GROMACS .gro file of C-alpha atoms in nm:
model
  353
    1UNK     CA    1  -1.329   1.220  -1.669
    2UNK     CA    2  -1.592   0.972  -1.749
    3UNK     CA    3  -1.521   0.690  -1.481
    4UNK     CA    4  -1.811   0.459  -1.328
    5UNK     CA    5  -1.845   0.324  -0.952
    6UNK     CA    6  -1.975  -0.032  -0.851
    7UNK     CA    7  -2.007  -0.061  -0.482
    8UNK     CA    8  -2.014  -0.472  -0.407
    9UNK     CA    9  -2.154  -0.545  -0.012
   10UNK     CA   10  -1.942  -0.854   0.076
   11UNK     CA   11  -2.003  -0.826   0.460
   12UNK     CA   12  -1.669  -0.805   0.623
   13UNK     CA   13  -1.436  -0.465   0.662
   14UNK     CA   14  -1.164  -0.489   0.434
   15UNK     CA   15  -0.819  -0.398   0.526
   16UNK     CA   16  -0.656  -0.483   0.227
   17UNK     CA   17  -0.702  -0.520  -0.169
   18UNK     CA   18  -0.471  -0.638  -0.452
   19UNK     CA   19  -0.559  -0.743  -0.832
   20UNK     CA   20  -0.340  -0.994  -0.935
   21UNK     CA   21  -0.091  -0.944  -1.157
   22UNK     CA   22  -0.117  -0.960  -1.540
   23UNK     CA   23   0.052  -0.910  -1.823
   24UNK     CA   24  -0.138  -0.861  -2.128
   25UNK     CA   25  -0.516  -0.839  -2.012
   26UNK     CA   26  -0.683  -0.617  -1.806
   27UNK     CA   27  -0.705  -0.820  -1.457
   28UNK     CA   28  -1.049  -1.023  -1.365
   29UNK     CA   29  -0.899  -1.153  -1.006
   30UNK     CA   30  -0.780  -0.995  -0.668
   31UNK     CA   31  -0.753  -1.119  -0.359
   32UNK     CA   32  -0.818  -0.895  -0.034
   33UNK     CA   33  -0.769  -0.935   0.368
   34UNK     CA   34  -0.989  -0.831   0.662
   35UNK     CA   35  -0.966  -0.695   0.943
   36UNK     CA   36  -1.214  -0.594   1.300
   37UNK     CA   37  -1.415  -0.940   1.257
   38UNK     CA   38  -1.482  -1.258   1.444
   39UNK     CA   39  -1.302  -1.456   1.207
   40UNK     CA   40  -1.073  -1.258   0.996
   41UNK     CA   41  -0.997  -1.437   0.575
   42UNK     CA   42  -0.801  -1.392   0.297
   43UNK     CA   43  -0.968  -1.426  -0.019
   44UNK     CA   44  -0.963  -1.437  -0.376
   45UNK     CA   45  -1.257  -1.346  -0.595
   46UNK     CA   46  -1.336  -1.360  -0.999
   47UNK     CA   47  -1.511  -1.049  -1.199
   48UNK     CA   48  -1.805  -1.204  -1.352
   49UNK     CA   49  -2.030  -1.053  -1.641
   50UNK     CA   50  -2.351  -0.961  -1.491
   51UNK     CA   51  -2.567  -0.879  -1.743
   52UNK     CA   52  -2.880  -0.849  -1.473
   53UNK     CA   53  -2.727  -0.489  -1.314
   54UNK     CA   54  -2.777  -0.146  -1.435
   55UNK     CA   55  -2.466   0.006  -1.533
   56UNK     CA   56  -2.235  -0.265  -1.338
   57UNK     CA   57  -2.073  -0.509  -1.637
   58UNK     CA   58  -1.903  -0.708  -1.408
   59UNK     CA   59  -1.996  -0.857  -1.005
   60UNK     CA   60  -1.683  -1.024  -0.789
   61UNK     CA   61  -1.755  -1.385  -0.669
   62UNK     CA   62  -1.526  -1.547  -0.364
   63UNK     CA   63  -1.367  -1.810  -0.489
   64UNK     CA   64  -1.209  -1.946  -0.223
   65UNK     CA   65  -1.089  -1.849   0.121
   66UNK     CA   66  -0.844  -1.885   0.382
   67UNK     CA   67  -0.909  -1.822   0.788
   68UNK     CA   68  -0.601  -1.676   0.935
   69UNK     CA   69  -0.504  -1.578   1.290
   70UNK     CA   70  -0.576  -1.223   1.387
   71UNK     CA   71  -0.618  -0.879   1.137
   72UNK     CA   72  -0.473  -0.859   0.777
   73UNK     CA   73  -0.249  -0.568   0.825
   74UNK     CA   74  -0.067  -0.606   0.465
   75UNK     CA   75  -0.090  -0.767   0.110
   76UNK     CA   76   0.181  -0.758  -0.136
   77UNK     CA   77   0.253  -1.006  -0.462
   78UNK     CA   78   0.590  -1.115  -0.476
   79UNK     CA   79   0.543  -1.259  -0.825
   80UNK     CA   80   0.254  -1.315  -1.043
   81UNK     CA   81   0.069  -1.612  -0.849
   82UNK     CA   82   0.256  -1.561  -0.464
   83UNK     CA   83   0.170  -1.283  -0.258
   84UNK     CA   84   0.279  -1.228   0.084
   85UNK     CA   85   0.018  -1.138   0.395
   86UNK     CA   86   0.130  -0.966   0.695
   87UNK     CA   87  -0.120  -1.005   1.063
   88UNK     CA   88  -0.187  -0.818   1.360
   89UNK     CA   89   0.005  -1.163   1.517
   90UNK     CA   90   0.319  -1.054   1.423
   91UNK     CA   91   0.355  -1.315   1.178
   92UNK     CA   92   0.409  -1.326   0.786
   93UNK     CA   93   0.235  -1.589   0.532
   94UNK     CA   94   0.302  -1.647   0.223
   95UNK     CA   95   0.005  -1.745  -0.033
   96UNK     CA   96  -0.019  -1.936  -0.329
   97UNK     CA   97  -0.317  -1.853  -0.606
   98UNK     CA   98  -0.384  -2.156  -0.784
   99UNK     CA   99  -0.553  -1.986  -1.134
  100UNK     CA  100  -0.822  -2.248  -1.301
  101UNK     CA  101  -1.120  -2.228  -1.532
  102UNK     CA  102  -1.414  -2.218  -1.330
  103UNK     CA  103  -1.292  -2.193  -0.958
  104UNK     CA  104  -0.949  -2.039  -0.837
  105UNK     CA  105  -0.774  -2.180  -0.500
  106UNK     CA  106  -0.585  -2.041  -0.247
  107UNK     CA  107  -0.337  -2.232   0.012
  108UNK     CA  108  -0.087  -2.148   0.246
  109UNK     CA  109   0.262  -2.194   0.148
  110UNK     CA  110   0.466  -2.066   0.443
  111UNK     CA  111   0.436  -1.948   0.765
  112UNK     CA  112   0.697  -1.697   0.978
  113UNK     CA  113   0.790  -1.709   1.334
  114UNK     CA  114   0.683  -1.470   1.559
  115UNK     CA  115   0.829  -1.156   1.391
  116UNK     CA  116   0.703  -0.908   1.654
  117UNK     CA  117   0.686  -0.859   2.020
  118UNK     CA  118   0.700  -0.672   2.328
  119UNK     CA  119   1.029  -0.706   2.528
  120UNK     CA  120   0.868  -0.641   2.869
  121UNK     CA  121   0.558  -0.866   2.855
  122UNK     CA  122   0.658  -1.078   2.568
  123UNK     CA  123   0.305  -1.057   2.371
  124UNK     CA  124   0.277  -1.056   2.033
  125UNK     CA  125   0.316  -0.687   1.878
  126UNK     CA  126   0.098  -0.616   1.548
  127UNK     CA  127   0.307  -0.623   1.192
  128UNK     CA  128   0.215  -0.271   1.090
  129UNK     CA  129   0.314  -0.306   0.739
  130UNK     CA  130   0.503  -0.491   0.435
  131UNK     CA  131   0.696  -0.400   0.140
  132UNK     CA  132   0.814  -0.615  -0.120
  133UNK     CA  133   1.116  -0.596  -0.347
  134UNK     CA  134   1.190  -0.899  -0.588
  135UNK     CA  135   1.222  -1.170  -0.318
  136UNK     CA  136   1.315  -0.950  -0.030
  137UNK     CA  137   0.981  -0.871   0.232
  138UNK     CA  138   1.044  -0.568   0.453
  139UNK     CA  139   0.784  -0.576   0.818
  140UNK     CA  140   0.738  -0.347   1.038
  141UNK     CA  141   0.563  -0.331   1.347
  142UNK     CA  142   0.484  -0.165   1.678
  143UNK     CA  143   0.729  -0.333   1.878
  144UNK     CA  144   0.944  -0.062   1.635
  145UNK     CA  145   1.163  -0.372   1.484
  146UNK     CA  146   1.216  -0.417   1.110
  147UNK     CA  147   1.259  -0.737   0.991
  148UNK     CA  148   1.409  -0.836   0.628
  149UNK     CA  149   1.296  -1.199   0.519
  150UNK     CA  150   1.344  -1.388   0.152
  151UNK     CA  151   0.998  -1.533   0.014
  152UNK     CA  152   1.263  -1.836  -0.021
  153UNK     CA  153   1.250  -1.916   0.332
  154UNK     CA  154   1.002  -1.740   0.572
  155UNK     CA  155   1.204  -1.972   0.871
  156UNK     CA  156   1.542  -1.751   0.861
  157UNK     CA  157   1.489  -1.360   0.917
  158UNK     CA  158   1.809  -1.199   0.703
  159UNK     CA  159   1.822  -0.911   0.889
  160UNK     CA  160   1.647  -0.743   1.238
  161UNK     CA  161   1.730  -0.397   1.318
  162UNK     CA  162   1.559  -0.252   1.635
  163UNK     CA  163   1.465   0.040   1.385
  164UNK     CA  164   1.270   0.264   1.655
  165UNK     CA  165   1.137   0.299   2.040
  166UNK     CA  166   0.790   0.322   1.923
  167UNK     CA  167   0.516   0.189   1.694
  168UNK     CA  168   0.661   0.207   1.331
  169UNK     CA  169   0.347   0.246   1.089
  170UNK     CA  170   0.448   0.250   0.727
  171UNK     CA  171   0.781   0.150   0.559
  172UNK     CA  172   0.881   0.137   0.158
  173UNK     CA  173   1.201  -0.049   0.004
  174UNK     CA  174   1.370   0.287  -0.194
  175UNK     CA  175   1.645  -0.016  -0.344
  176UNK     CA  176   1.712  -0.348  -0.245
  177UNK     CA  177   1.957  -0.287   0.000
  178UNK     CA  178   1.771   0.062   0.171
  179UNK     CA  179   1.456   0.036   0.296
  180UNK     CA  180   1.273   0.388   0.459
  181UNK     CA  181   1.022   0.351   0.799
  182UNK     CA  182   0.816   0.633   0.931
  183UNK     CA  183   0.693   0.607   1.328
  184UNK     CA  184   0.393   0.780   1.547
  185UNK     CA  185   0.550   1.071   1.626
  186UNK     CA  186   0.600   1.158   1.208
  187UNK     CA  187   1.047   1.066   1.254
  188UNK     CA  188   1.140   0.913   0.906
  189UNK     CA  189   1.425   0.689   0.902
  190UNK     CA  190   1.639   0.577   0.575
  191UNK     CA  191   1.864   0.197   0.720
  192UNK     CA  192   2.086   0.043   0.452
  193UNK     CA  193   1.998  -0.352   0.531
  194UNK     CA  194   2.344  -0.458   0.475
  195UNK     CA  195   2.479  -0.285   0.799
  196UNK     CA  196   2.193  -0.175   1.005
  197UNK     CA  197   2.161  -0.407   1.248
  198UNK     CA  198   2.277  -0.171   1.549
  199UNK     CA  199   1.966   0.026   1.442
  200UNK     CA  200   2.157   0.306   1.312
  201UNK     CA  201   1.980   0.454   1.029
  202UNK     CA  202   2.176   0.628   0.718
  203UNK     CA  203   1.953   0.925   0.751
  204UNK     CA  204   1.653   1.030   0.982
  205UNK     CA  205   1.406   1.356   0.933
  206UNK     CA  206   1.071   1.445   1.006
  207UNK     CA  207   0.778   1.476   0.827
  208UNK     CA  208   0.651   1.825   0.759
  209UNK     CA  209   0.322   1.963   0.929
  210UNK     CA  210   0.112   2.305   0.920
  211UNK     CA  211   0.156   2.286   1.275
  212UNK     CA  212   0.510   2.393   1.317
  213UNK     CA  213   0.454   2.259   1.726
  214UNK     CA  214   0.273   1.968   1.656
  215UNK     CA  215   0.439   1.628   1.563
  216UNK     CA  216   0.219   1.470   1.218
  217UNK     CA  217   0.294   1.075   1.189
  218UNK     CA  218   0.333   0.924   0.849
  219UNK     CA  219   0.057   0.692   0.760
  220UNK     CA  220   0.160   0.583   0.415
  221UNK     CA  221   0.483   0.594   0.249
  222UNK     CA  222   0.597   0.528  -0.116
  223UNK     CA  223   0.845   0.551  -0.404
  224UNK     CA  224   0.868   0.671  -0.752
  225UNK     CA  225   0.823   0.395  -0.930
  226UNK     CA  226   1.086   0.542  -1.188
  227UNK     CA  227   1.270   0.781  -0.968
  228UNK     CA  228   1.343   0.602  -0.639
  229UNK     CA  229   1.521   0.908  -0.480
  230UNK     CA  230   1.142   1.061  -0.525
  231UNK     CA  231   0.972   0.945  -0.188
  232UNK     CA  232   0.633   1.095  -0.121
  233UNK     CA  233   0.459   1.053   0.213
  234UNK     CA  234   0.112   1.095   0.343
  235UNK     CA  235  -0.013   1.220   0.677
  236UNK     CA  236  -0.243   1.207   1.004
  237UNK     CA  237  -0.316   1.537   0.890
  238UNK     CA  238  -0.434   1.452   0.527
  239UNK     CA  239  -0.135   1.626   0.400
  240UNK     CA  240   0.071   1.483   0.101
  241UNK     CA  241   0.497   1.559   0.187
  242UNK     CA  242   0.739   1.494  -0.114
  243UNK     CA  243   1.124   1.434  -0.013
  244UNK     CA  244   1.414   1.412  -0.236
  245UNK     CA  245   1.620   1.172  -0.074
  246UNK     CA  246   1.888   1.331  -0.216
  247UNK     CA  247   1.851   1.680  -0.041
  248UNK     CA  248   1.702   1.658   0.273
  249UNK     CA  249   1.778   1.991   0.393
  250UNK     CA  250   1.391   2.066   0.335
  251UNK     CA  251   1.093   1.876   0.177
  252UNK     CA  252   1.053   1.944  -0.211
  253UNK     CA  253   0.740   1.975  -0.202
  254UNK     CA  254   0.402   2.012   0.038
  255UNK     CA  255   0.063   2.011  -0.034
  256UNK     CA  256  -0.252   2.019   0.156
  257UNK     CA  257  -0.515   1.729   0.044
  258UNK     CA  258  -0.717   1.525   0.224
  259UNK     CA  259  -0.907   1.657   0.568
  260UNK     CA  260  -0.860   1.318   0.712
  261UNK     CA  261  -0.581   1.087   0.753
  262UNK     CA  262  -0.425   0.987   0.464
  263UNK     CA  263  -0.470   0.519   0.475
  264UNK     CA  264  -0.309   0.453   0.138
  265UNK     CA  265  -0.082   0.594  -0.127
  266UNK     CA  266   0.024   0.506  -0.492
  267UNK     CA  267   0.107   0.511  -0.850
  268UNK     CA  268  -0.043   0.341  -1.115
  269UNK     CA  269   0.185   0.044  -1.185
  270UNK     CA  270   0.187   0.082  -1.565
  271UNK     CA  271   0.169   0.463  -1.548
  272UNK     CA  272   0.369   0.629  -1.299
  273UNK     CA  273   0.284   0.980  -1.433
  274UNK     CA  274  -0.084   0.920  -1.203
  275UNK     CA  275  -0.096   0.886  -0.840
  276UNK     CA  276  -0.394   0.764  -0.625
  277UNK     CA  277  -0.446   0.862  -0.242
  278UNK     CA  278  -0.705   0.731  -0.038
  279UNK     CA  279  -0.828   0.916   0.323
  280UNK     CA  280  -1.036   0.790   0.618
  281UNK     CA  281  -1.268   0.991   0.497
  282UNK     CA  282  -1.406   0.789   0.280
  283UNK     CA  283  -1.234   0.918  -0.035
  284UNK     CA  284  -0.992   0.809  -0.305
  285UNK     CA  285  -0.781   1.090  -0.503
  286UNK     CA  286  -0.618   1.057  -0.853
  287UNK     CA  287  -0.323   1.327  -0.885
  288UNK     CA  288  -0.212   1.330  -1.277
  289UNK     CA  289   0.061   1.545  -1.423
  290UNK     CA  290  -0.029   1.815  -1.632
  291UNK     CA  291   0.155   1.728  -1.917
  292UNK     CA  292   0.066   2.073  -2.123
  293UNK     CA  293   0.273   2.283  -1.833
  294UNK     CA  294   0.577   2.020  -1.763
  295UNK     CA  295   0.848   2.052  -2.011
  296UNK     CA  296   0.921   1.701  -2.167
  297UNK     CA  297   1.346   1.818  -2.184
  298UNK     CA  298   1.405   1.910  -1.826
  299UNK     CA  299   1.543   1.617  -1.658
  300UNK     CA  300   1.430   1.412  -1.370
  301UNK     CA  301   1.529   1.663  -1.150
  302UNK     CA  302   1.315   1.910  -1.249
  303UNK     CA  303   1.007   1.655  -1.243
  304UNK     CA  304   0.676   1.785  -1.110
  305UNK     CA  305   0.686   1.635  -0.782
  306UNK     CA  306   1.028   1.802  -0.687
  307UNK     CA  307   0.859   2.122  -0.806
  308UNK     CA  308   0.790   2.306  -0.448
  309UNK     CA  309   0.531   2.577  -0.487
  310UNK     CA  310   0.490   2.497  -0.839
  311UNK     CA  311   0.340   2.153  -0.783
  312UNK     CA  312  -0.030   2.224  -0.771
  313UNK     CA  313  -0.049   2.438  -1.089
  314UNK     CA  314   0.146   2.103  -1.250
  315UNK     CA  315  -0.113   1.827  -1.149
  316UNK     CA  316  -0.434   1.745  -1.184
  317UNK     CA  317  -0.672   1.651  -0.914
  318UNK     CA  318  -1.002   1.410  -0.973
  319UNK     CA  319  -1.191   1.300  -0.676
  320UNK     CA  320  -1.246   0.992  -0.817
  321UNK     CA  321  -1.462   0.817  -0.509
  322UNK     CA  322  -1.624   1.071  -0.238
  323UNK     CA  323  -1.881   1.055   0.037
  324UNK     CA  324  -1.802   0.710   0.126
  325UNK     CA  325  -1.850   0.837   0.537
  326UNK     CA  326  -1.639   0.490   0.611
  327UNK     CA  327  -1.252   0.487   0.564
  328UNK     CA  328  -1.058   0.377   0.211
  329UNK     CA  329  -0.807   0.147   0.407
  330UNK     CA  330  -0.657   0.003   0.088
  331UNK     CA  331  -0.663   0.036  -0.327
  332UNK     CA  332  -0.484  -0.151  -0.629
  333UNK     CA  333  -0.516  -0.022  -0.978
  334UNK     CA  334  -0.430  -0.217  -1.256
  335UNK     CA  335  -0.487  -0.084  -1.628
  336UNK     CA  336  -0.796   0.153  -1.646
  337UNK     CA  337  -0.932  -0.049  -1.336
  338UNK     CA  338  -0.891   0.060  -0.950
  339UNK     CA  339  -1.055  -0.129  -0.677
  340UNK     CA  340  -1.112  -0.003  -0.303
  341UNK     CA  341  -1.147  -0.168   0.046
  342UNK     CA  342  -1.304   0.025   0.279
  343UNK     CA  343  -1.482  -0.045   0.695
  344UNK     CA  344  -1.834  -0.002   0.482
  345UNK     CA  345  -1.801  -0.391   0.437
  346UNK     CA  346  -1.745  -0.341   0.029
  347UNK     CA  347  -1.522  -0.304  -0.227
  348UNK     CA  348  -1.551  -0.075  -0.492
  349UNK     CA  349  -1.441  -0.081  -0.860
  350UNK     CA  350  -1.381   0.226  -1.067
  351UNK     CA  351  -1.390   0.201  -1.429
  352UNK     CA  352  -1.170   0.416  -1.695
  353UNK     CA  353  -0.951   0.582  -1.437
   0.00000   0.00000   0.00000
């Protein structure tokens, strides 16, 4: 696999990364959040043609940038210009990228309540993460409350449900109506939005670990893109867990990856047959089906993930970024292109992944 790395030192630890969408070209913008600094930003920055660097075609430029209260602890676009920014506050912002010729512009659209808190003491509890489906913005935090809201209006919360008794860390919408959590102690919970709001989830099991007497918390959680009953978790332990949510008896499959936590997991958004996991190790993973041993006839069900055993003679692994030493806390791939945030105050951009 002939890819190629540029490492670009912007001077702040990056938390989170996301190209913005487009159609019909390959993507020349993204926009990415901080985190651990005196004054944390959101920005958006332009691929320029540098024809001055070795083996570099393009350098990122900031654009413009936005201050915002506390660390950027998820980014996700809720259409092609909007994207939605969850904070160590508690709080949820909505963004607007304003796309011109020469200089792009951000600006705040909308702003949430407080989202998250501590009964007891009343302080504000970190928004662990976000997922986004159509309209619909799914927060957790570690107050252990999920919160539903409509990019519409940030104002009116459609739906709380006091989803655990301790720090939630990741969470994924499987439809628009179910929407799976994972907390610190590695319990994954399934709550159907609609009727939730006693905090009774639909289903609830655990995530798998080598250590049969050890619990192994979920760090990063997310769907098939094309088979949303496909829901594939990754670990404290570096450890990548697939679950059929419909058979839960038993994982489908297990696999041993990373020797760090697992920070970020995901498919390619235009090809869901590659998935991409990054580690605090300072290391991001492509995991590509091996389409000369999976038969092209057998259904969904038989699809490589759900494959048990089988699995690792059916994918491909490419360490795609290594010896980093700093943590991958975020990545975004958008055609051939995938982009990294990491704590070594850069993001990098990987060519013909």
């Amino acid at each position: 696999m002939s890819t190629t790395v540029g490492a670009h030192y912007i001077s702040e630890k990056v938390s989170q990364v996301r190209w913005l969408p487009e159609k019909l070209t390959k993507s020349e913008r993204f926009v990415t959040g901080t985190w651990d600094m005196d004054t944390n930003f959101v920005r958006v920055w332009r691929l320029y043609a540098n024809p001055y660097a070795e083996n570099v075609e393009h350098t990122p430029r900031c654009n413009d940038k936005m201050a915002i209260e506390g660390d950027v602890t998820g980014i996700e676009f809720v259409n092609d210009d909007t994207f939605a920014v969850g904070c160590s506050d508690g709080r949820l912002s909505l963004f607007n990228v304003h796309r011109a010729v020469e200089e792009d512009q951000i600006r705040r659209t909308a702003h949430s309540e407080r989202l998250h808190y501590y009964k007891c003491s009343q302080a504000n509890a970190p928004c662990t993460a976000i997922s986004v489906y159509g309209t619909d913005i799914a927060t957790v935090g570690e107050d252990g409350r999920l919160n539903v809201l409509s990019a519409n209006n940030l104002r009116q919360v459609k739906r709380t449900i006091e989803a655990d008794s301790m720090s939630l860390l990741a969470a994924s919408f499987v439809n628009q109506n179910q929407v799976v959590t994972a907390n610190r102690m590695g319990v994954i919970r399934l709550f159907d939005v609609r009727t939730a709001s006693d905090g009774q989830p639909t289903i609830s099991f655990m995530a798998a670990s080598q250590d049969s007497k050890s619990s192994n918390f979920v760090s990063a959680i997310v769907t098939h893109p094309m088979q949303q009953h496909i829901l594939i978790c990754g670990s404290e332990e570096g450890s990548i867990t697939v679950w059929d949510l419909r058979h839960l008896n038993f994982p489908a499959s297990y696999l041993s990856a990373h020797n760090t936590s697992i920070t970020d997991i995901g498919f390619h958004r235009q090809d869901p047959s590659k998935l991409f996991t990054a580690a605090e190790g300072g290391e991001v993973w492509m995991w590509s089906d091996n389409k000369h041993l999976i038969d092209a006839s057998q259904t969904d069900s038989s699809s490589a993930w759900l494959a048990g055993d089988r699995l690792r003679s059916l994918v491909n692994v490419d360490g795609i970024l290594t010896n980093i030493r700093k943590a991958i806390n975020s990545f975004d791939v958008h055609g051939s292109r995938l982009i990294c945030g990491s704590d070594s105050e850069a993001v990098y951009i990987i060519n013909d992944v």
